[in-house]
Coordinates of C-alpha atoms and ligand atoms in Angstrom, one line a residue:
Chain A
M1 CA 104.5 179.6 123.3
S2 CA 105.5 176.4 123.5
A3 CA 104.0 173.3 121.9
R4 CA 101.5 171.8 123.0
D5 CA 100.7 168.0 123.4
L6 CA 98.0 167.5 120.9
T7 CA 97.9 163.2 121.2
A8 CA 93.9 163.4 122.3
Q9 CA 93.3 165.2 118.8
P10 CA 92.3 163.1 116.0
W11 CA 94.1 163.0 112.6
T12 CA 92.7 163.9 109.5
E13 CA 93.1 163.4 106.1
P14 CA 92.5 167.0 104.4
G15 CA 90.0 167.0 101.7
R16 CA 88.2 163.9 102.3
G17 CA 84.8 164.7 103.5
S18 CA 81.7 162.7 103.6
G19 CA 79.9 164.1 100.6
L20 CA 76.2 164.9 101.2
L21 CA 76.6 164.3 104.6
D22 CA 78.6 167.3 104.9
V23 CA 76.0 169.7 102.7
V24 CA 73.5 168.6 105.6
R25 CA 76.5 169.8 108.3
R26 CA 77.0 172.9 106.6
R27 CA 73.2 174.0 105.9
Y28 CA 74.0 177.8 107.1
L29 CA 76.8 177.9 103.9
L30 CA 74.1 176.4 101.5
K31 CA 71.8 179.0 102.5
L32 CA 74.3 181.8 101.6
L33 CA 75.4 180.1 98.3
V34 CA 71.6 179.9 97.2
R35 CA 71.0 183.4 98.5
K36 CA 74.5 184.4 96.4
E37 CA 72.9 182.8 93.3
L38 CA 69.9 184.1 93.4
R39 CA 71.5 187.3 93.6
V40 CA 73.7 186.8 90.7
R41 CA 70.9 186.1 88.6
Y42 CA 69.0 188.8 88.9
R43 CA 72.1 191.6 89.1
G44 CA 70.7 195.1 87.7
S45 CA 67.4 193.2 86.9
V46 CA 64.4 195.4 87.5
L47 CA 61.6 192.3 87.7
G48 CA 64.3 189.8 89.4
L49 CA 62.6 187.0 90.5
A50 CA 59.4 188.1 88.9
W51 CA 61.2 187.0 85.9
S52 CA 60.5 183.3 87.2
Y53 CA 57.0 183.7 86.7
V54 CA 57.2 185.1 83.1
K55 CA 59.4 182.7 81.7
P56 CA 57.2 180.0 82.3
G57 CA 54.3 181.8 81.8
V58 CA 55.2 182.9 77.9
Q59 CA 56.0 179.2 77.5
Y60 CA 53.0 178.0 78.9
V61 CA 51.1 180.5 76.3
V62 CA 52.6 179.0 73.4
Y63 CA 52.5 175.5 74.1
F64 CA 48.9 176.2 74.7
L65 CA 48.0 178.2 71.7
A66 CA 50.2 175.7 69.7
L67 CA 49.2 172.2 70.9
G68 CA 45.8 173.0 72.9
I69 CA 44.4 175.4 70.4
F70 CA 45.8 174.7 67.0
L71 CA 46.8 170.9 67.1
Q72 CA 43.4 170.3 69.3
Q73 CA 44.7 168.7 72.2
S74 CA 42.0 170.3 74.6
R75 CA 39.1 168.3 72.6
N76 CA 41.5 164.9 73.5
I77 CA 42.5 165.8 77.1
E78 CA 40.0 167.4 79.5
D79 CA 40.6 170.4 81.5
F80 CA 43.6 170.6 79.0
P81 CA 45.1 173.6 80.6
V82 CA 45.2 172.3 84.3
Y83 CA 46.9 169.0 82.4
L84 CA 49.1 171.3 80.4
F85 CA 50.4 173.3 83.5
S86 CA 51.1 170.5 86.3
G87 CA 53.3 168.7 83.7
L88 CA 55.4 171.6 82.6
V89 CA 56.0 172.4 85.9
V90 CA 57.3 169.5 87.1
V91 CA 59.7 169.5 83.9
N92 CA 60.7 172.9 84.5
V93 CA 61.8 172.7 87.8
F94 CA 63.9 169.2 86.9
T95 CA 65.6 170.7 83.6
E96 CA 66.5 174.1 85.5
A97 CA 67.7 171.7 88.5
F98 CA 69.9 169.6 86.2
G99 CA 71.2 172.3 83.9
N100 CA 72.7 174.5 86.3
A101 CA 73.6 171.5 88.5
T102 CA 75.8 170.3 86.1
R103 CA 77.4 173.9 85.5
A104 CA 77.7 174.7 89.3
V105 CA 81.3 173.3 89.9
V106 CA 82.9 174.9 87.1
W107 CA 81.1 178.2 87.8
N108 CA 82.6 178.4 91.1
A109 CA 86.1 177.2 89.9
P110 CA 87.6 180.5 91.8
L111 CA 86.6 178.6 95.1
V112 CA 86.8 175.1 94.1
K113 CA 90.7 175.7 93.2
K114 CA 91.3 177.8 95.9
I115 CA 89.4 176.8 99.1
F116 CA 88.5 173.2 100.2
L117 CA 84.4 172.7 100.8
P118 CA 82.5 169.8 100.5
R119 CA 82.2 170.5 96.8
E120 CA 78.6 169.0 96.9
L121 CA 77.4 172.4 98.2
F122 CA 77.7 173.8 94.7
P123 CA 75.1 171.5 92.8
V124 CA 72.7 170.8 95.5
A125 CA 72.6 174.9 96.1
S126 CA 72.0 174.9 92.2
V127 CA 68.8 172.7 92.8
W128 CA 67.4 174.3 95.8
V129 CA 67.8 177.4 93.6
A130 CA 65.5 175.4 90.9
G131 CA 62.7 174.8 94.0
V132 CA 63.0 178.3 94.7
H133 CA 61.8 179.3 91.3
F134 CA 59.3 176.4 91.4
V135 CA 57.0 177.6 94.1
P136 CA 55.4 180.7 92.7
Q137 CA 54.8 178.2 89.4
L138 CA 53.5 175.7 92.0
V139 CA 51.7 178.5 93.4
V140 CA 49.8 179.5 90.1
L141 CA 49.1 176.0 89.3
L142 CA 47.2 175.7 92.9
V143 CA 44.9 178.5 92.2
G144 CA 44.7 177.2 88.6
A145 CA 43.4 173.9 89.5
L146 CA 41.3 175.4 92.2
L147 CA 39.4 177.2 89.5
S148 CA 38.8 174.2 87.6
G149 CA 37.2 172.4 90.8
W150 CA 40.4 170.9 92.6
R151 CA 39.4 170.2 96.2
L152 CA 41.9 168.9 98.6
E153 CA 42.6 165.3 98.9
V154 CA 45.3 163.2 101.0
L155 CA 46.3 160.6 98.8
P156 CA 46.9 163.1 95.6
V157 CA 48.8 165.4 97.7
L158 CA 51.1 162.7 98.6
G159 CA 51.6 161.9 95.4
A160 CA 52.8 165.4 94.4
V161 CA 55.3 165.4 97.6
L162 CA 56.7 162.1 96.3
A163 CA 57.0 163.5 92.7
T164 CA 58.6 166.5 94.2
L165 CA 61.2 164.0 95.9
I166 CA 62.0 162.1 92.9
I167 CA 62.5 164.8 90.7
A168 CA 64.9 166.7 93.8
A169 CA 66.9 163.4 94.0
L170 CA 67.3 162.5 90.0
A171 CA 68.5 166.5 89.3
T172 CA 70.4 166.0 92.2
G173 CA 72.2 162.8 91.4
L174 CA 72.3 163.8 87.6
G175 CA 73.7 167.1 88.3
L176 CA 76.5 165.6 90.8
L177 CA 77.2 162.8 88.0
F178 CA 77.3 165.3 85.2
G179 CA 78.7 168.1 86.9
S180 CA 81.6 166.5 88.2
L181 CA 82.3 165.2 84.5
N182 CA 81.8 168.5 83.1
V183 CA 85.0 169.7 85.1
V184 CA 86.8 167.3 82.7
F185 CA 84.9 167.1 79.7
R186 CA 82.8 170.3 79.2
D187 CA 80.9 168.7 75.9
M188 CA 78.8 167.5 79.1
E189 CA 76.6 171.2 79.8
N190 CA 76.1 170.8 75.7
F191 CA 74.7 167.2 76.5
V192 CA 72.6 168.3 79.1
D193 CA 70.9 171.0 77.1
L194 CA 70.6 168.7 74.8
T195 CA 68.7 166.4 77.1
N196 CA 66.8 168.8 78.8
M197 CA 65.2 169.8 75.1
V198 CA 63.8 166.8 75.0
V199 CA 62.8 166.0 78.5
V200 CA 59.5 167.2 77.7
W201 CA 58.8 165.5 74.9
L202 CA 59.7 162.3 76.8
S203 CA 56.8 162.7 79.5
P204 CA 53.2 162.8 78.7
V205 CA 53.4 166.9 79.2
L206 CA 51.5 168.0 76.1
Y207 CA 49.9 164.7 75.2
R208 CA 48.0 161.5 77.2
W209 CA 50.5 158.8 78.0
D210 CA 48.2 156.3 75.8
Q211 CA 48.9 158.2 72.7
V212 CA 52.1 156.9 73.0
T213 CA 51.6 153.4 74.4
Q214 CA 48.7 153.1 71.5
V215 CA 51.8 153.2 69.0
V216 CA 54.9 151.8 69.5
P217 CA 56.2 148.7 70.8
A218 CA 55.0 146.7 74.2
W219 CA 58.4 147.3 75.3
V220 CA 59.0 151.0 74.3
G221 CA 55.9 151.5 76.4
V222 CA 56.9 150.0 79.4
L223 CA 60.3 152.2 79.5
Y224 CA 58.3 155.4 78.4
Q225 CA 56.5 154.4 81.6
L226 CA 59.4 153.8 83.9
N227 CA 60.8 157.3 83.2
P228 CA 60.6 159.2 86.6
I229 CA 59.9 162.1 85.3
T230 CA 57.2 160.4 83.3
V231 CA 56.4 159.3 86.8
A232 CA 56.6 162.4 88.6
V233 CA 54.3 164.2 85.8
E234 CA 51.5 161.7 86.0
L235 CA 51.8 161.7 89.5
Y236 CA 51.4 165.8 89.6
H237 CA 48.5 165.0 87.0
Y238 CA 47.4 162.7 90.2
A239 CA 47.6 165.7 92.2
F240 CA 46.0 168.6 90.4
W241 CA 44.7 167.5 87.3
W242 CA 42.5 164.3 88.2
P243 CA 40.8 165.7 91.6
G244 CA 39.0 168.1 89.3
T245 CA 38.3 166.2 86.4
R246 CA 38.1 162.1 87.3
D247 CA 34.2 162.0 86.6
T248 CA 35.0 162.0 82.5
P249 CA 36.5 159.0 81.1
A250 CA 39.4 161.0 79.0
T251 CA 41.1 161.4 82.4
A252 CA 42.1 157.9 83.0
L253 CA 45.6 157.9 84.5
P254 CA 48.0 155.1 83.9
P255 CA 46.7 152.0 85.3
D256 CA 50.0 151.0 86.9
L257 CA 51.2 154.4 88.9
L258 CA 51.4 152.8 91.9
V259 CA 54.1 150.2 91.1
N260 CA 55.5 153.1 88.9
S261 CA 56.3 155.0 91.4
L262 CA 58.3 152.9 93.2
V263 CA 60.2 152.0 90.5
A264 CA 60.9 155.3 90.3
V265 CA 61.8 156.2 93.5
V266 CA 64.4 153.3 93.4
I267 CA 65.5 154.5 89.9
A268 CA 65.9 158.0 91.2
A269 CA 68.0 156.8 94.8
A270 CA 70.2 155.2 92.6
V271 CA 70.8 157.8 90.5
L272 CA 71.9 160.0 93.7
V273 CA 73.7 156.7 94.8
V274 CA 76.0 156.9 91.6
G275 CA 76.0 160.5 91.0
Q276 CA 77.8 160.8 94.7
L277 CA 79.9 158.0 93.9
V278 CA 81.5 159.4 90.8
F279 CA 81.4 162.9 92.2
R280 CA 83.7 161.4 94.5
R281 CA 85.7 160.0 92.4
V282 CA 86.1 162.9 89.7
E283 CA 86.5 165.5 92.5
G284 CA 90.4 164.5 93.0
R285 CA 90.8 166.3 89.3
F286 CA 88.7 169.8 90.0
A287 CA 91.6 171.7 91.4
I288 CA 93.6 170.9 89.0
D289 CA 91.5 170.6 86.0
L290 CA 89.8 174.1 86.6
Chain B
M1 CA 85.9 171.5 108.7
S2 CA 84.2 167.9 108.9
V3 CA 86.9 165.9 107.8
L4 CA 86.8 161.9 108.5
P5 CA 89.5 160.5 111.2
A6 CA 92.3 159.2 108.8
S7 CA 95.4 156.7 110.3
A8 CA 97.8 158.5 112.3
P9 CA 101.1 159.4 110.4
A10 CA 104.1 156.6 111.1
S11 CA 106.4 159.9 111.8
A12 CA 104.2 161.8 114.1
G13 CA 105.1 163.5 117.3
P14 CA 103.0 164.4 120.5
T15 CA 103.4 168.2 119.5
S16 CA 102.9 167.5 115.4
R17 CA 100.1 169.2 113.4
I18 CA 101.0 168.8 109.9
V19 CA 103.1 165.6 108.9
V20 CA 103.4 165.5 104.7
D21 CA 104.9 162.6 103.9
D22 CA 106.6 161.6 101.1
V23 CA 104.3 163.8 98.6
R24 CA 104.6 163.9 94.6
M25 CA 102.4 166.2 92.6
Q26 CA 102.5 165.2 89.1
F27 CA 100.2 167.4 86.5
V28 CA 100.1 166.6 83.2
L29 CA 101.1 169.6 81.4
R30 CA 98.6 169.5 77.8
H31 CA 95.3 167.7 78.2
N32 CA 94.4 165.8 75.2
R33 CA 90.7 166.5 75.2
S34 CA 89.5 166.7 71.4
L35 CA 88.3 163.7 70.6
K36 CA 90.7 162.8 67.9
E37 CA 93.6 163.5 70.2
L38 CA 92.3 161.3 72.6
A39 CA 91.9 158.8 70.4
M40 CA 95.1 159.2 69.2
A41 CA 96.1 158.9 73.0
A42 CA 94.3 155.7 73.2
V43 CA 95.7 153.9 70.2
R44 CA 99.5 154.9 71.1
G45 CA 99.0 153.7 74.9
K46 CA 99.3 156.7 77.6
D47 CA 101.4 159.6 76.4
L48 CA 103.5 159.9 79.3
G49 CA 105.9 162.6 77.9
N50 CA 104.1 165.3 79.3
T51 CA 103.7 165.1 82.6
F52 CA 105.5 167.4 85.2
M53 CA 106.2 166.6 89.0
A54 CA 105.6 170.1 91.0
L55 CA 106.5 167.9 93.9
D56 CA 109.0 165.2 93.8
G57 CA 109.1 163.6 97.6
V58 CA 108.8 166.7 99.6
S59 CA 108.2 165.4 103.8
L60 CA 107.6 168.2 106.6
N61 CA 106.4 167.5 110.0
V62 CA 105.3 170.9 111.4
D63 CA 104.9 171.3 115.1
S64 CA 101.7 173.0 116.7
G65 CA 102.9 176.9 117.2
E66 CA 105.2 176.3 114.7
T67 CA 105.5 179.6 111.9
V68 CA 107.5 177.8 108.7
A69 CA 108.2 179.9 105.9
L70 CA 107.9 178.4 102.4
L71 CA 110.9 179.5 100.6
G72 CA 111.5 179.1 96.6
H73 CA 111.5 181.0 93.2
N74 CA 108.4 180.9 90.8
G75 CA 106.9 177.8 90.3
S76 CA 108.6 175.9 92.9
G77 CA 105.9 173.8 94.3
K78 CA 105.0 176.2 96.9
S79 CA 101.1 176.6 96.4
T80 CA 101.2 173.2 95.3
L81 CA 101.9 172.2 98.5
L82 CA 100.0 174.5 100.2
K83 CA 96.8 173.1 98.3
L84 CA 98.1 169.6 99.1
I85 CA 98.1 170.7 102.8
S86 CA 94.7 172.4 102.4
G87 CA 93.0 169.5 100.7
V88 CA 92.1 171.4 97.8
M89 CA 94.0 168.9 95.8
H90 CA 95.4 165.5 96.7
P91 CA 98.9 164.1 95.9
T92 CA 99.8 161.7 93.6
S93 CA 101.4 159.9 95.7
G94 CA 102.2 159.7 99.9
S95 CA 100.1 161.6 102.3
V96 CA 98.8 164.6 104.4
R97 CA 97.7 164.3 108.0
L98 CA 96.4 167.4 110.0
R99 CA 95.0 167.7 113.6
G100 CA 92.7 170.6 114.2
R101 CA 90.7 172.6 111.8
I102 CA 92.7 174.8 109.3
A103 CA 92.2 177.7 107.0
G104 CA 93.9 178.2 103.7
L105 CA 94.4 181.4 102.7
I106 CA 96.0 180.6 99.2
E107 CA 94.1 183.9 98.0
V108 CA 92.4 186.3 99.8
G109 CA 89.1 187.1 98.6
A110 CA 88.8 183.7 97.0
G111 CA 85.1 183.5 97.9
F112 CA 84.0 187.1 97.8
H113 CA 81.7 187.8 94.6
P114 CA 81.9 191.2 93.4
D115 CA 78.2 191.5 93.0
L116 CA 77.2 191.3 96.9
T117 CA 77.4 193.7 99.4
G118 CA 80.9 194.0 102.0
R119 CA 78.3 193.0 104.4
E120 CA 77.1 190.0 102.3
N121 CA 80.7 189.0 101.3
V122 CA 81.9 189.1 105.0
Y123 CA 79.1 186.4 106.0
L124 CA 79.3 184.5 102.7
N125 CA 83.1 184.1 103.1
G126 CA 83.1 184.0 107.1
A127 CA 81.1 180.8 106.5
I128 CA 82.9 179.4 103.7
L129 CA 85.8 179.7 106.2
G130 CA 84.2 177.5 108.4
M131 CA 82.5 179.9 110.7
D132 CA 78.8 179.5 111.9
E133 CA 76.0 181.9 112.0
A134 CA 76.3 183.0 115.5
A135 CA 80.6 183.2 115.1
I136 CA 80.1 185.7 112.6
R137 CA 77.5 188.0 113.9
A138 CA 80.0 188.4 117.1
R139 CA 82.7 189.2 115.1
F140 CA 81.4 191.2 112.4
D141 CA 82.5 194.5 114.0
D142 CA 85.4 193.7 114.2
I143 CA 86.2 192.5 110.9
V144 CA 84.9 195.5 109.6
A145 CA 86.6 197.9 112.0
F146 CA 89.7 196.2 111.4
S147 CA 89.6 197.0 107.2
E148 CA 88.4 200.4 108.4
I149 CA 86.1 200.3 105.4
E150 CA 82.8 201.2 107.4
R151 CA 81.5 203.7 105.0
F152 CA 81.5 201.1 102.5
I153 CA 80.3 198.0 104.2
D154 CA 77.0 198.1 102.5
T155 CA 78.7 199.2 98.7
E156 CA 78.5 196.5 95.7
V157 CA 82.5 194.5 96.3
K158 CA 82.5 195.8 92.7
H159 CA 83.1 199.0 93.4
Y160 CA 85.7 198.9 95.7
S161 CA 89.0 199.6 95.0
S162 CA 91.4 197.1 95.2
G163 CA 93.0 197.4 97.9
M164 CA 89.6 198.2 100.0
F165 CA 88.7 194.9 98.5
L166 CA 91.7 193.0 100.1
R167 CA 91.6 194.8 103.3
L168 CA 88.0 193.4 103.8
A169 CA 88.8 189.8 102.5
F170 CA 91.9 189.6 104.9
S171 CA 89.8 190.9 107.5
V172 CA 87.4 188.3 107.2
A173 CA 90.2 185.4 106.9
V174 CA 91.9 186.6 110.2
H175 CA 89.4 186.6 112.4
T176 CA 88.4 182.9 112.0
D177 CA 89.1 180.8 114.3
P178 CA 91.4 177.9 113.0
E179 CA 94.3 176.3 114.4
I180 CA 96.4 176.1 111.4
F181 CA 96.6 179.3 108.8
L182 CA 98.0 178.8 105.6
I183 CA 99.0 182.2 104.1
D184 CA 100.0 182.3 100.1
E185 CA 101.3 186.0 99.1
I186 CA 98.6 187.8 101.1
L187 CA 100.8 189.8 102.8
S188 CA 101.4 192.5 100.3
V189 CA 98.1 193.6 100.5
G190 CA 97.0 196.9 100.8
D191 CA 99.2 200.1 101.7
E192 CA 102.0 200.5 104.3
P193 CA 99.6 201.0 107.4
F194 CA 97.5 198.1 106.2
Q195 CA 100.6 195.9 106.1
R196 CA 101.9 196.7 109.5
K197 CA 98.5 196.3 111.0
C198 CA 98.4 193.0 109.2
L199 CA 101.6 191.8 110.4
D200 CA 100.6 192.6 113.4
R201 CA 97.5 190.7 113.5
I202 CA 99.9 187.8 112.3
R203 CA 102.1 188.1 114.8
E204 CA 99.0 187.9 117.6
L205 CA 97.8 184.6 115.8
K206 CA 101.4 183.1 116.3
D207 CA 101.4 184.4 119.9
E208 CA 97.8 182.6 120.4
G209 CA 99.7 179.4 119.5
R210 CA 98.4 179.1 116.4
T211 CA 100.3 177.2 113.4
L212 CA 101.3 179.4 110.5
V213 CA 102.6 178.3 107.1
V214 CA 103.5 181.4 105.1
V215 CA 104.5 181.5 101.4
S216 CA 106.4 185.2 100.5
H217 CA 108.8 186.6 98.4
D218 CA 109.4 189.4 101.1
L219 CA 112.3 187.7 102.3
N220 CA 113.1 190.2 105.2
M221 CA 109.4 189.8 106.1
V222 CA 109.3 186.1 106.6
S223 CA 113.1 185.5 108.3
D224 CA 111.7 188.3 110.8
L225 CA 108.1 187.0 111.2
C226 CA 108.9 183.0 111.3
S227 CA 111.6 180.7 113.0
R228 CA 111.3 178.0 110.3
G229 CA 112.1 177.7 107.0
V230 CA 111.8 175.3 104.2
V231 CA 113.2 176.0 100.8
L232 CA 111.5 174.2 97.5
Q233 CA 113.7 174.2 94.0
H234 CA 111.9 172.7 91.2
G235 CA 109.9 170.4 93.7
N236 CA 112.6 169.2 95.5
Q237 CA 112.9 170.5 99.2
V238 CA 116.8 171.4 99.3
F239 CA 116.6 173.2 102.9
D240 CA 115.0 172.9 106.2
G241 CA 116.1 175.2 109.1
S242 CA 116.1 178.5 110.8
A243 CA 114.1 181.3 108.6
A244 CA 117.6 183.1 108.4
D245 CA 119.7 180.1 107.2
A246 CA 116.5 179.3 104.7
V247 CA 116.5 183.0 103.5
A248 CA 120.4 183.0 102.9
H249 CA 120.2 179.1 101.2
L250 CA 117.5 180.8 98.8
R251 CA 120.0 183.6 97.9
S252 CA 122.4 181.6 97.2
L253 CA 120.7 179.6 94.8
Ligands
ATP1 N1 96.4 172.8 87.9 C1 97.9 172.6 87.0 N2 98.2 171.7 86.3 C2 99.4 171.8 85.8 N3 100.3 172.5 86.0 C3 100.6 173.0 87.5 C4 99.0 173.0 87.9 N4 99.4 174.2 89.0 C5 100.6 173.9 89.1 N5 101.1 173.7 88.0 C6 102.8 173.9 88.1 O1 103.0 173.2 89.1 C7 104.6 173.9 89.6 C8 104.1 174.8 90.8 O2 103.2 175.4 90.9 P1 103.3 176.7 92.1 O3 102.1 177.1 91.7 O4 103.1 175.7 93.2 O5 104.0 177.6 92.0 P2 104.9 178.3 93.4 O6 106.3 177.7 93.6 O7 103.4 178.8 94.1 O8 105.2 179.6 92.1 P3 104.9 181.2 92.5 O9 106.3 181.6 93.7 O10 105.2 182.0 91.0 O11 103.8 181.3 93.2 C9 104.5 175.2 88.2 O12 105.0 174.8 87.0 C10 103.1 175.1 87.4 O13 102.9 175.2 86.0
MG2 MG1 102.5 180.8 94.5

């Protein structure tokens, strides 16, 4: 066959894509990657996805006994079981998404080295998998809240949606940032594990926000409140715990929740942008270093 | 593959598919990774002694429908050049430009996962190679028939023999629909009858007017299959001409 005239076809540079936008374009592949990760995670496992109930369940019981009963937080905090669980689910989904996204590129080294794909697919798929594990926990939370007098209201539900978006953007952005750096410096995954260990203590999950702000300098209190994870946790309290407990004084939510939420949205969006930029910067090294 | 439009290369003709322009690829052979070594490198300035030029000023203009054999001894830079063309790596300097969709078969089965069944792997790899769901569904039966492993399609791939694995992987790859195929060392897959089938399929792709860049150490096969041969030696392009002459040149190196 003789060569065709291709003048009308545009030239492209191989290996240059449009980042997260390409992930949206290739969502069928994203879906299959998510399915693969779930399948691989539970290979040869009898309980399978049920592990995503068991693990947070055990963790919850431990925290409830140690903090709620032994340290008597359930006296300080009205309706402590719901309070604890609504904060824990947020921290769980964040730490799982962040930790896995950080390892995603390295895990998929054979693909990254041999076939060009929008590499953002891998961290995004990990975040998505964390989302899959999050759904059953959310269902359990909803049932628990209903039993404690929760009723559907528009604003709290919007708050939960906003919090979920904040967490998703934050975990994706941080996952892109640390996941790309992890290819060059494997120290990153250890660093992220360490961070994930303290996240639960740096937000009002196991205690009330004012138990922190009472004892730290004012500026630390402000920083503490602006932590996007703190904001997401408080929004979840607002969504699932507050509607059933608001009549008691001990239930006070932080006063600046609305402003803090807006700041958290800005921070999460900024982290996402920075993560994407750094990822694209470092991406050139992936196939060389892996 | 959705890639951004890029500037047209200077040396392109109206029928050019691939234009590689004065490409250099430099690797750092030993990575300074420990904190102590990093500090030492920072104090002494960047240590340039242990860098290595895997490709040193390679230029290549492949026309639509051409079948090019990329030849050279081990470590001469063939796979590196294919990786630059497929976009897996970016050149240290110089540029690569393409027109049309590309499938880089740098290694068969790169996207296969041992814990998934054959069927799941066909879908996953089809998607990885750029097919959408409808296209995979439409070609699924052809893919399985070509690989001749119908009975095992719902078995996990880790239980396949290595030949069966390669058959299925190759089968997915040659049922995608790109204009440019990059083929690295994959024609040695499978047993004799399957190899012949693969070659027939590759000839079909060629007759459909697709552009092929083939790396292989099977010199008789490439001189038979390809119209043009390029020889690399230590990252330098030392020959570009007919495939038969390229093979003769390589043998004389
Ligand atoms: N990521 C990398 N980091 C450092 N050096 C590399 C890297 N990839 C390739 N090289 C070096 O580049 C050179 C060319 O490698 P390449 O894989 O392109 O050879 P090849 O021509 O495909 O050889 P073969 O016939 O054995 O497949 C080799 O010396 C190799 O060590
Ligand atoms: Mg090679």
